[in-house]
Amino acid sequence: MKLCALIFLVYLAIGAVAGKKNKLCSQILDKLSDLEDLINKKQDCCEPKPVAPPSSCKEIYDKDSASPNKAYDLKLGDEDDTFNFDSKAWSSMSPVSPENGDTGLDDLETLLPTYWSTSFSKICLGMKVDGVTRFLPLHQKADSLYALIGDGQYRATSLGRDAWKKLIGPSASLQRNCNREGFNSRGSGSVKTRIGIIANQEGDCRTPDSFIGFGGAELSFKNVCGNRAAYFPDHGNKNTKAFGYIFVQ
């Protein structure tokens, strides 16, 4: 009987020790798991996050505002004929007032060396009308903006007339036909634009009377940048002058 009791007590002691060991092992494994999670979190924290590309033209400007020369190609307005359609500035490789490239979204015209020296896959077009600046992104690959414009050849885009009208806002107006858009858009008449869209009330592009664009020309109103519309346009006759901004990315 004493022998049986002794064996039973030894069994209990071994069981208790084994239970403590199992519990201790379990606790150690839990701690190791917590430590592993902590290490993984620290690695995630320390690893650099991928930088998302800018989602809008405005974001590109904000990002490069400290060094606008990285983004600007040119700024143009209607103070003079510096950037009208027939200006030599479009077909030359000479800067115009490069000091104005550091002044932000103001009304100081400039053409920077990036016009002929910077390749890109996206153009950001902006127009300021009555103090409100609106942007339009254009996905276009080129060695430079000069490569698209300088030789005077027409190169089509496919944004659509409604997209171009957004640059002006709710007052935008165009005739309903032709709708030739892109670079060096022109017919046989006086209405033409270096970047933008021309339209006509007739079923062709020979004599357009309206446009929205940058580097425009219209003999009667000399609208270099903005919206000119006459002869039955969809939102009435207009001669809206804007200040334009062109960025590349």
CSV table of C-alpha atoms in Angstrom, one decimal:
chain,number,residue,atom,x,y,z
A,1,MET,CA,0.0,0.0,0.0
A,2,LYS,CA,2.8,2.4,0.9
A,3,LEU,CA,4.5,1.6,-2.4
A,4,CYS,CA,1.4,2.4,-4.4
A,5,ALA,CA,1.0,5.7,-2.6
A,6,LEU,CA,4.6,6.6,-3.3
A,7,ILE,CA,4.3,5.8,-7.0
A,8,PHE,CA,1.1,7.9,-7.2
A,9,LEU,CA,2.9,10.8,-5.6
A,10,VAL,CA,5.8,10.6,-8.0
A,11,TYR,CA,3.4,10.4,-10.9
A,12,LEU,CA,1.7,13.6,-9.7
A,13,ALA,CA,5.0,15.4,-9.2
A,14,ILE,CA,6.1,14.5,-12.7
A,15,GLY,CA,2.8,15.5,-14.1
A,16,ALA,CA,3.0,18.9,-12.3
A,17,VAL,CA,6.5,19.5,-13.6
A,18,ALA,CA,5.5,18.6,-17.2
A,19,GLY,CA,2.4,20.8,-17.0
A,20,LYS,CA,4.6,23.7,-15.8
A,21,LYS,CA,7.0,23.0,-18.6
A,22,ASN,CA,4.2,22.9,-21.2
A,23,LYS,CA,2.8,26.1,-19.9
A,24,LEU,CA,6.2,27.8,-19.9
A,25,CYS,CA,6.9,26.6,-23.5
A,26,SER,CA,3.5,27.9,-24.6
A,27,GLN,CA,4.2,31.3,-23.0
A,28,ILE,CA,7.7,31.4,-24.7
A,29,LEU,CA,6.1,30.7,-28.1
A,30,ASP,CA,3.5,33.4,-27.5
A,31,LYS,CA,6.3,35.9,-26.7
A,32,LEU,CA,8.3,34.9,-29.7
A,33,SER,CA,5.2,35.4,-31.9
A,34,ASP,CA,4.6,38.9,-30.4
A,35,LEU,CA,8.3,39.7,-31.0
A,36,GLU,CA,8.1,38.6,-34.6
A,37,ASP,CA,5.0,40.8,-35.2
A,38,LEU,CA,6.8,43.7,-33.6
A,39,ILE,CA,9.9,43.2,-35.9
A,40,ASN,CA,7.7,43.0,-39.0
A,41,LYS,CA,5.9,46.3,-38.0
A,42,LYS,CA,9.2,48.1,-37.5
A,43,GLN,CA,10.4,46.8,-40.9
A,44,ASP,CA,7.2,48.1,-42.5
A,45,CYS,CA,7.7,51.4,-40.8
A,46,CYS,CA,11.3,51.8,-41.8
A,47,GLU,CA,10.9,50.7,-45.4
A,48,PRO,CA,10.3,53.7,-47.8
A,49,LYS,CA,6.8,53.8,-49.2
A,50,PRO,CA,6.3,54.0,-52.9
A,51,VAL,CA,5.6,57.5,-54.2
A,52,ALA,CA,2.4,57.7,-56.1
A,53,PRO,CA,2.5,59.8,-59.3
A,54,PRO,CA,0.7,63.1,-59.2
A,55,SER,CA,-3.0,62.8,-59.9
A,56,SER,CA,-3.6,66.2,-61.2
A,57,CYS,CA,-1.9,69.2,-62.9
A,58,LYS,CA,-2.4,71.3,-59.7
A,59,GLU,CA,-0.6,68.6,-57.7
A,60,ILE,CA,2.4,68.8,-60.1
A,61,TYR,CA,2.5,72.6,-59.6
A,62,ASP,CA,2.2,72.3,-55.8
A,63,LYS,CA,5.0,69.6,-55.7
A,64,ASP,CA,7.4,71.7,-57.8
A,65,SER,CA,6.4,75.1,-56.5
A,66,ALA,CA,9.7,75.5,-54.7
A,67,SER,CA,11.5,75.1,-58.1
A,68,PRO,CA,8.9,75.9,-60.8
A,69,ASN,CA,11.5,75.5,-63.6
A,70,LYS,CA,11.2,71.8,-63.2
A,71,ALA,CA,7.6,71.9,-64.3
A,72,TYR,CA,6.9,75.0,-66.4
A,73,ASP,CA,7.4,75.1,-70.1
A,74,LEU,CA,5.7,78.5,-70.5
A,75,LYS,CA,3.1,81.0,-69.2
A,76,LEU,CA,1.3,83.2,-71.7
A,77,GLY,CA,-1.3,85.9,-71.7
A,78,ASP,CA,-2.7,88.7,-73.8
A,79,GLU,CA,-0.6,91.7,-72.7
A,80,ASP,CA,1.2,91.7,-76.1
A,81,ASP,CA,1.8,89.4,-79.1
A,82,THR,CA,4.7,87.5,-77.5
A,83,PHE,CA,2.9,84.1,-77.9
A,84,ASN,CA,0.3,84.6,-80.7
A,85,PHE,CA,0.1,81.9,-83.3
A,86,ASP,CA,2.6,83.5,-85.7
A,87,SER,CA,5.2,84.5,-83.0
A,88,LYS,CA,8.7,83.3,-83.6
A,89,ALA,CA,8.8,82.1,-80.0
A,90,TRP,CA,7.0,78.9,-81.0
A,91,SER,CA,9.6,77.9,-83.6
A,92,SER,CA,12.8,79.0,-81.9
A,93,MET,CA,15.0,77.7,-79.1
A,94,SER,CA,15.3,81.0,-77.2
A,95,PRO,CA,13.9,81.6,-73.7
A,96,VAL,CA,11.5,84.5,-73.1
A,97,SER,CA,11.8,86.2,-69.7
A,98,PRO,CA,13.1,83.1,-67.9
A,99,GLU,CA,13.3,85.0,-64.6
A,100,ASN,CA,9.5,84.8,-64.5
A,101,GLY,CA,9.7,81.0,-64.3
A,102,ASP,CA,10.1,81.3,-60.5
A,103,THR,CA,7.1,83.5,-59.8
A,104,GLY,CA,4.3,80.9,-59.7
A,105,LEU,CA,0.8,81.1,-61.1
A,106,ASP,CA,0.9,84.8,-61.8
A,107,ASP,CA,0.4,87.0,-64.9
A,108,LEU,CA,4.1,87.2,-65.9
A,109,GLU,CA,4.8,85.6,-69.3
A,110,THR,CA,7.7,83.3,-69.7
A,111,LEU,CA,9.1,80.6,-72.0
A,112,LEU,CA,11.8,78.4,-70.4
A,113,PRO,CA,14.5,76.1,-71.9
A,114,THR,CA,12.3,73.1,-70.9
A,115,TYR,CA,10.2,74.0,-74.0
A,116,TRP,CA,12.8,72.4,-76.2
A,117,SER,CA,14.9,70.4,-73.8
A,118,THR,CA,12.5,68.3,-71.7
A,119,SER,CA,10.8,65.0,-72.7
A,120,PHE,CA,7.5,64.0,-71.1
A,121,SER,CA,4.5,61.7,-71.2
A,122,LYS,CA,1.9,64.2,-69.8
A,123,ILE,CA,1.1,67.8,-70.4
A,124,CYS,CA,-0.9,69.9,-67.9
A,125,LEU,CA,-2.7,72.8,-69.4
A,126,GLY,CA,-4.1,75.6,-67.2
A,127,MET,CA,-6.2,78.7,-67.9
A,128,LYS,CA,-7.0,81.5,-65.5
A,129,VAL,CA,-10.3,83.2,-66.3
A,130,ASP,CA,-11.7,85.9,-64.0
A,131,GLY,CA,-9.4,84.8,-61.2
A,132,VAL,CA,-10.3,81.1,-61.4
A,133,THR,CA,-7.6,78.7,-62.7
A,134,ARG,CA,-8.7,75.4,-64.2
A,135,PHE,CA,-6.5,72.6,-65.4
A,136,LEU,CA,-6.7,70.0,-68.1
A,137,PRO,CA,-4.4,66.9,-68.3
A,138,LEU,CA,-3.3,65.7,-71.7
A,139,HIS,CA,-1.5,62.4,-72.0
A,140,GLN,CA,1.0,62.9,-74.8
A,141,LYS,CA,4.6,61.5,-75.2
A,142,ALA,CA,7.2,63.7,-76.9
A,143,ASP,CA,10.8,64.6,-76.8
A,144,SER,CA,9.8,68.2,-76.0
A,145,LEU,CA,6.9,70.6,-76.5
A,146,TYR,CA,9.0,72.2,-79.3
A,147,ALA,CA,9.0,68.9,-81.1
A,148,LEU,CA,5.2,68.9,-81.2
A,149,ILE,CA,4.8,72.6,-82.2
A,150,GLY,CA,7.9,74.1,-83.7
A,151,ASP,CA,7.6,72.7,-87.2
A,152,GLY,CA,4.0,74.0,-87.6
A,153,GLN,CA,2.6,70.5,-88.5
A,154,TYR,CA,-0.8,69.6,-87.2
A,155,ARG,CA,-0.8,66.8,-84.6
A,156,ALA,CA,-4.2,65.6,-83.4
A,157,THR,CA,-5.4,64.9,-79.9
A,158,SER,CA,-8.6,63.3,-78.8
A,159,LEU,CA,-9.8,65.0,-75.6
A,160,GLY,CA,-13.1,66.1,-77.1
A,161,ARG,CA,-14.7,69.5,-77.2
A,162,ASP,CA,-16.3,69.2,-73.7
A,163,ALA,CA,-12.9,68.7,-72.1
A,164,TRP,CA,-11.4,71.8,-73.8
A,165,LYS,CA,-14.4,73.8,-72.7
A,166,LYS,CA,-13.7,72.9,-69.0
A,167,LEU,CA,-10.6,75.1,-69.2
A,168,ILE,CA,-12.9,78.2,-69.6
A,169,GLY,CA,-15.7,77.1,-67.4
A,170,PRO,CA,-19.5,77.4,-67.8
A,171,SER,CA,-19.3,80.3,-70.2
A,172,ALA,CA,-17.3,78.4,-72.8
A,173,SER,CA,-18.7,78.4,-76.3
A,174,LEU,CA,-17.8,76.7,-79.6
A,175,GLN,CA,-19.4,76.2,-82.9
A,176,ARG,CA,-20.7,72.7,-83.4
A,177,ASN,CA,-18.7,71.4,-86.4
A,178,CYS,CA,-15.1,70.7,-87.4
A,179,ASN,CA,-13.7,70.3,-83.8
A,180,ARG,CA,-10.1,69.9,-84.9
A,181,GLU,CA,-8.0,69.6,-81.8
A,182,GLY,CA,-4.4,69.2,-81.0
A,183,PHE,CA,-1.2,71.0,-81.8
A,184,ASN,CA,-1.1,73.7,-84.6
A,185,SER,CA,-4.9,73.4,-85.2
A,186,ARG,CA,-5.9,75.6,-88.0
A,187,GLY,CA,-8.1,75.9,-91.1
A,188,SER,CA,-7.6,78.2,-94.1
A,189,GLY,CA,-9.0,81.3,-92.2
A,190,SER,CA,-7.6,83.5,-89.5
A,191,VAL,CA,-8.7,81.4,-86.5
A,192,LYS,CA,-6.0,79.0,-85.3
A,193,THR,CA,-4.2,77.9,-82.1
A,194,ARG,CA,-0.9,76.3,-81.2
A,195,ILE,CA,-2.5,74.1,-78.6
A,196,GLY,CA,-6.3,73.7,-78.5
A,197,ILE,CA,-9.4,73.2,-80.6
A,198,ILE,CA,-11.0,75.1,-83.5
A,199,ALA,CA,-14.6,74.8,-84.6
A,200,ASN,CA,-16.9,75.9,-87.4
A,201,GLN,CA,-20.6,76.3,-88.0
A,202,GLU,CA,-20.2,74.7,-91.5
A,203,GLY,CA,-19.5,71.0,-92.0
A,204,ASP,CA,-15.8,71.5,-92.6
A,205,CYS,CA,-12.6,73.1,-91.1
A,206,ARG,CA,-11.9,75.5,-93.9
A,207,THR,CA,-13.2,78.7,-92.2
A,208,PRO,CA,-13.5,78.2,-88.4
A,209,ASP,CA,-14.8,81.1,-86.3
A,210,SER,CA,-14.2,79.8,-82.8
A,211,PHE,CA,-11.4,78.3,-80.7
A,212,ILE,CA,-10.3,77.5,-77.2
A,213,GLY,CA,-6.5,77.3,-76.9
A,214,PHE,CA,-3.0,78.6,-76.3
A,215,GLY,CA,-1.2,80.7,-78.8
A,216,GLY,CA,-4.3,81.7,-80.7
A,217,ALA,CA,-4.8,84.1,-83.6
A,218,GLU,CA,-8.0,85.9,-84.8
A,219,LEU,CA,-7.6,89.0,-86.8
A,220,SER,CA,-10.5,91.0,-85.3
A,221,PHE,CA,-10.0,90.3,-81.6
A,222,LYS,CA,-6.4,89.1,-81.2
A,223,ASN,CA,-7.2,86.6,-78.6
A,224,VAL,CA,-3.9,84.9,-77.8
A,225,CYS,CA,-5.1,82.6,-75.0
A,226,GLY,CA,-8.7,81.8,-74.1
A,227,ASN,CA,-12.0,81.4,-76.0
A,228,ARG,CA,-13.2,83.1,-79.1
A,229,ALA,CA,-16.6,82.2,-80.6
A,230,ALA,CA,-18.8,83.7,-83.3
A,231,TYR,CA,-21.4,82.7,-86.0
A,232,PHE,CA,-23.9,80.5,-84.1
A,233,PRO,CA,-21.7,78.9,-81.4
A,234,ASP,CA,-23.4,76.7,-78.8
A,235,HIS,CA,-23.2,79.2,-75.9
A,236,GLY,CA,-23.3,82.6,-77.7
A,237,ASN,CA,-20.6,84.8,-79.1
A,238,LYS,CA,-17.5,85.1,-76.8
A,239,ASN,CA,-14.1,86.7,-76.6
A,240,THR,CA,-12.9,85.4,-73.3
A,241,LYS,CA,-9.2,86.2,-72.6
A,242,ALA,CA,-7.3,83.9,-70.2
A,243,PHE,CA,-3.8,83.6,-68.8
A,244,GLY,CA,-2.4,80.2,-69.7
A,245,TYR,CA,0.0,77.9,-67.9
A,246,ILE,CA,1.7,74.8,-69.5
A,247,PHE,CA,3.5,72.2,-67.4
A,248,VAL,CA,5.1,68.9,-68.5
A,249,GLN,CA,5.6,65.7,-66.6
